[in-house]
């Protein structure tokens, strides 16, 4: 959608104050720890753009709250696994030898949107060290959430997702769908049968750039929309408008526990004789 189309579809400019009011009406409150997935264009025309949105989110949970955003950089990974788009196999060794090491201070995100980019560049925001699936955090629990992000099992028990679970955090889907709900991945580590895969990235180790291999699970996020819809229909989600954006708010623990049970049941059903062709 072009900026003109956004302007024409917006009844009045979205402001810092109006966004805070909408966020509070949805259920955000002082002291909450919230992971935000966002789409700037979904809000309508915002006076000040992404900067205003970040400031409104901070206002909604201050003075003791915490904001977290995924700052993933999928292109800081093994080129052998790239699909959108792939690169020629003869390039792989060159990329592995020359790709800059991940640096939480300067490495840009990929496909995460303007709100995330503005958030992660603030001097009071901390970013975790995982080259492909880092997270940025601001506020009371920021350091506890992003410190010691495990290279192996990147979204599992040594990740910011698990720290959000421990802290009884929340997820805010600001104009995006359940396909963006990263917390569901934590449930994938908490069920049996996940396929193990080898991955790689350029990182700094002992002061030197190295190409580092690590292990993880193969993510299965193609079911997240269906799972999220079932989760919402079970009455676990607050839904309201923030600006023009349909926005959802729900607890991390409730979502991960639901996802674990949902995935376990789906696996059980797929193995029953009735489900076989």
GROMACS .gro file of C-alpha atoms in nm, residues 3-161:
model
  159
    3UNK     CA    1   0.160   0.628   0.148
    4UNK     CA    2  -0.118   0.811  -0.037
    5UNK     CA    3  -0.344   0.507  -0.005
    6UNK     CA    4  -0.266   0.491   0.368
    7UNK     CA    5  -0.348   0.862   0.408
    8UNK     CA    6  -0.678   0.826   0.222
    9UNK     CA    7  -0.780   0.527   0.437
   10UNK     CA    8  -0.696   0.697   0.770
   11UNK     CA    9  -0.975   0.906   0.932
   12UNK     CA   10  -0.727   1.120   1.127
   13UNK     CA   11  -0.350   1.108   1.195
   14UNK     CA   12  -0.236   0.848   1.448
   15UNK     CA   13  -0.035   1.019   1.720
   16UNK     CA   14   0.173   0.907   2.014
   17UNK     CA   15  -0.114   0.988   2.250
   18UNK     CA   16  -0.382   0.817   2.041
   19UNK     CA   17  -0.173   0.502   2.005
   20UNK     CA   18  -0.107   0.487   2.381
   21UNK     CA   19  -0.480   0.525   2.443
   22UNK     CA   20  -0.556   0.238   2.204
   23UNK     CA   21  -0.285   0.018   2.356
   24UNK     CA   22  -0.419   0.076   2.706
   25UNK     CA   23  -0.771  -0.004   2.590
   26UNK     CA   24  -0.640  -0.333   2.450
   27UNK     CA   25  -0.481  -0.423   2.782
   28UNK     CA   26  -0.121  -0.304   2.784
   29UNK     CA   27  -0.034  -0.163   3.124
   30UNK     CA   28   0.253  -0.035   3.335
   31UNK     CA   29   0.501  -0.304   3.432
   32UNK     CA   30   0.415  -0.555   3.160
   33UNK     CA   31   0.685  -0.743   2.972
   34UNK     CA   32   0.574  -0.753   2.608
   35UNK     CA   33   0.720  -0.898   2.289
   36UNK     CA   34   0.597  -0.696   1.990
   37UNK     CA   35   0.551  -0.812   1.632
   38UNK     CA   36   0.444  -0.522   1.414
   39UNK     CA   37   0.343  -0.370   1.082
   40UNK     CA   38   0.372   0.008   1.053
   41UNK     CA   39   0.144   0.041   0.750
   42UNK     CA   40  -0.139  -0.146   0.925
   43UNK     CA   41  -0.180   0.136   1.178
   44UNK     CA   42  -0.285   0.397   0.924
   45UNK     CA   43  -0.093   0.721   0.876
   46UNK     CA   44   0.121   0.783   1.186
   47UNK     CA   45   0.257   1.130   1.260
   48UNK     CA   46   0.627   1.059   1.314
   49UNK     CA   47   0.613   0.708   1.170
   50UNK     CA   48   0.800   0.427   1.341
   51UNK     CA   49   0.960   0.659   1.598
   52UNK     CA   50   0.615   0.754   1.726
   53UNK     CA   51   0.507   0.390   1.746
   54UNK     CA   52   0.814   0.290   1.948
   55UNK     CA   53   0.766   0.581   2.187
   56UNK     CA   54   0.397   0.495   2.229
   57UNK     CA   55   0.480   0.133   2.310
   58UNK     CA   56   0.731   0.250   2.570
   59UNK     CA   57   0.481   0.494   2.718
   60UNK     CA   58   0.221   0.218   2.749
   61UNK     CA   59   0.436   0.005   2.982
   62UNK     CA   60   0.651   0.260   3.166
   63UNK     CA   61   0.803   0.311   3.412
   64UNK     CA   62   0.868  -0.053   3.506
   65UNK     CA   63   0.778  -0.240   3.189
   66UNK     CA   64   0.991  -0.417   2.928
   67UNK     CA   65   0.962  -0.427   2.550
   68UNK     CA   66   1.111  -0.701   2.332
   69UNK     CA   67   1.122  -0.728   1.954
   70UNK     CA   68   1.266  -0.998   1.728
   71UNK     CA   69   1.561  -0.854   1.534
   72UNK     CA   70   1.626  -1.153   1.313
   73UNK     CA   71   1.884  -1.144   1.035
   74UNK     CA   72   1.818  -1.462   0.838
   75UNK     CA   73   2.079  -1.370   0.577
   76UNK     CA   74   2.353  -1.412   0.842
   77UNK     CA   75   2.335  -1.787   0.801
   78UNK     CA   76   2.457  -2.074   0.585
   79UNK     CA   77   2.390  -1.992   0.217
   80UNK     CA   78   2.328  -2.360   0.150
   81UNK     CA   79   1.994  -2.317   0.327
   82UNK     CA   80   1.880  -1.998   0.154
   83UNK     CA   81   1.553  -2.031  -0.034
   84UNK     CA   82   1.411  -1.680  -0.085
   85UNK     CA   83   1.609  -1.637  -0.295
   86UNK     CA   84   1.871  -1.913  -0.324
   87UNK     CA   85   2.222  -1.843  -0.446
   88UNK     CA   86   2.439  -2.061  -0.674
   89UNK     CA   87   2.620  -2.343  -0.496
   90UNK     CA   88   2.953  -2.221  -0.632
   91UNK     CA   89   2.905  -1.904  -0.422
   92UNK     CA   90   2.867  -2.085  -0.090
   93UNK     CA   91   3.235  -2.116   0.001
   94UNK     CA   92   3.298  -1.751  -0.086
   95UNK     CA   93   3.009  -1.636   0.131
   96UNK     CA   94   3.121  -1.852   0.424
   97UNK     CA   95   3.474  -1.713   0.398
   98UNK     CA   96   3.385  -1.345   0.359
   99UNK     CA   97   3.054  -1.273   0.529
  100UNK     CA   98   3.102  -1.017   0.809
  101UNK     CA   99   3.068  -1.153   1.160
  102UNK     CA  100   2.735  -1.079   1.328
  103UNK     CA  101   2.759  -0.762   1.536
  104UNK     CA  102   2.454  -0.673   1.750
  105UNK     CA  103   2.548  -0.306   1.722
  106UNK     CA  104   2.549  -0.280   1.343
  107UNK     CA  105   2.402  -0.591   1.175
  108UNK     CA  106   2.069  -0.495   1.016
  109UNK     CA  107   1.757  -0.704   1.045
  110UNK     CA  108   1.600  -0.872   0.743
  111UNK     CA  109   1.229  -0.836   0.674
  112UNK     CA  110   1.140  -0.725   1.027
  113UNK     CA  111   0.999  -0.382   0.940
  114UNK     CA  112   1.061  -0.016   1.021
  115UNK     CA  113   0.937  -0.030   1.380
  116UNK     CA  114   1.194  -0.295   1.468
  117UNK     CA  115   1.475  -0.107   1.293
  118UNK     CA  116   1.399   0.211   1.487
  119UNK     CA  117   1.370   0.020   1.814
  120UNK     CA  118   1.697  -0.170   1.783
  121UNK     CA  119   1.903   0.140   1.705
  122UNK     CA  120   1.807   0.325   2.024
  123UNK     CA  121   2.104   0.361   2.263
  124UNK     CA  122   1.900   0.226   2.557
  125UNK     CA  123   1.809  -0.098   2.378
  126UNK     CA  124   2.009  -0.422   2.418
  127UNK     CA  125   2.035  -0.692   2.153
  128UNK     CA  126   2.115  -1.059   2.193
  129UNK     CA  127   2.410  -1.224   2.022
  130UNK     CA  128   2.252  -1.488   1.799
  131UNK     CA  129   2.353  -1.423   1.436
  132UNK     CA  130   2.026  -1.536   1.277
  133UNK     CA  131   1.749  -1.493   1.537
  134UNK     CA  132   1.854  -1.219   1.777
  135UNK     CA  133   1.611  -1.023   1.994
  136UNK     CA  134   1.629  -0.664   2.118
  137UNK     CA  135   1.494  -0.552   2.455
  138UNK     CA  136   1.438  -0.232   2.650
  139UNK     CA  137   1.333  -0.175   3.009
  140UNK     CA  138   1.350  -0.343   3.347
  141UNK     CA  139   1.418  -0.701   3.234
  142UNK     CA  140   1.606  -0.626   2.911
  143UNK     CA  141   1.944  -0.757   3.025
  144UNK     CA  142   1.801  -1.078   3.172
  145UNK     CA  143   1.612  -1.150   2.851
  146UNK     CA  144   1.886  -1.100   2.591
  147UNK     CA  145   2.201  -1.206   2.781
  148UNK     CA  146   2.347  -1.550   2.707
  149UNK     CA  147   2.136  -1.630   2.402
  150UNK     CA  148   2.240  -1.984   2.310
  151UNK     CA  149   2.383  -2.044   1.963
  152UNK     CA  150   2.252  -2.402   1.954
  153UNK     CA  151   1.874  -2.447   1.980
  154UNK     CA  152   1.833  -2.081   1.900
  155UNK     CA  153   1.468  -2.041   2.002
  156UNK     CA  154   1.470  -2.301   2.280
  157UNK     CA  155   1.547  -2.306   2.651
  158UNK     CA  156   1.857  -2.086   2.618
  159UNK     CA  157   1.676  -1.816   2.423
  160UNK     CA  158   1.493  -1.491   2.502
  161UNK     CA  159   1.168  -1.677   2.434
   0.00000   0.00000   0.00000
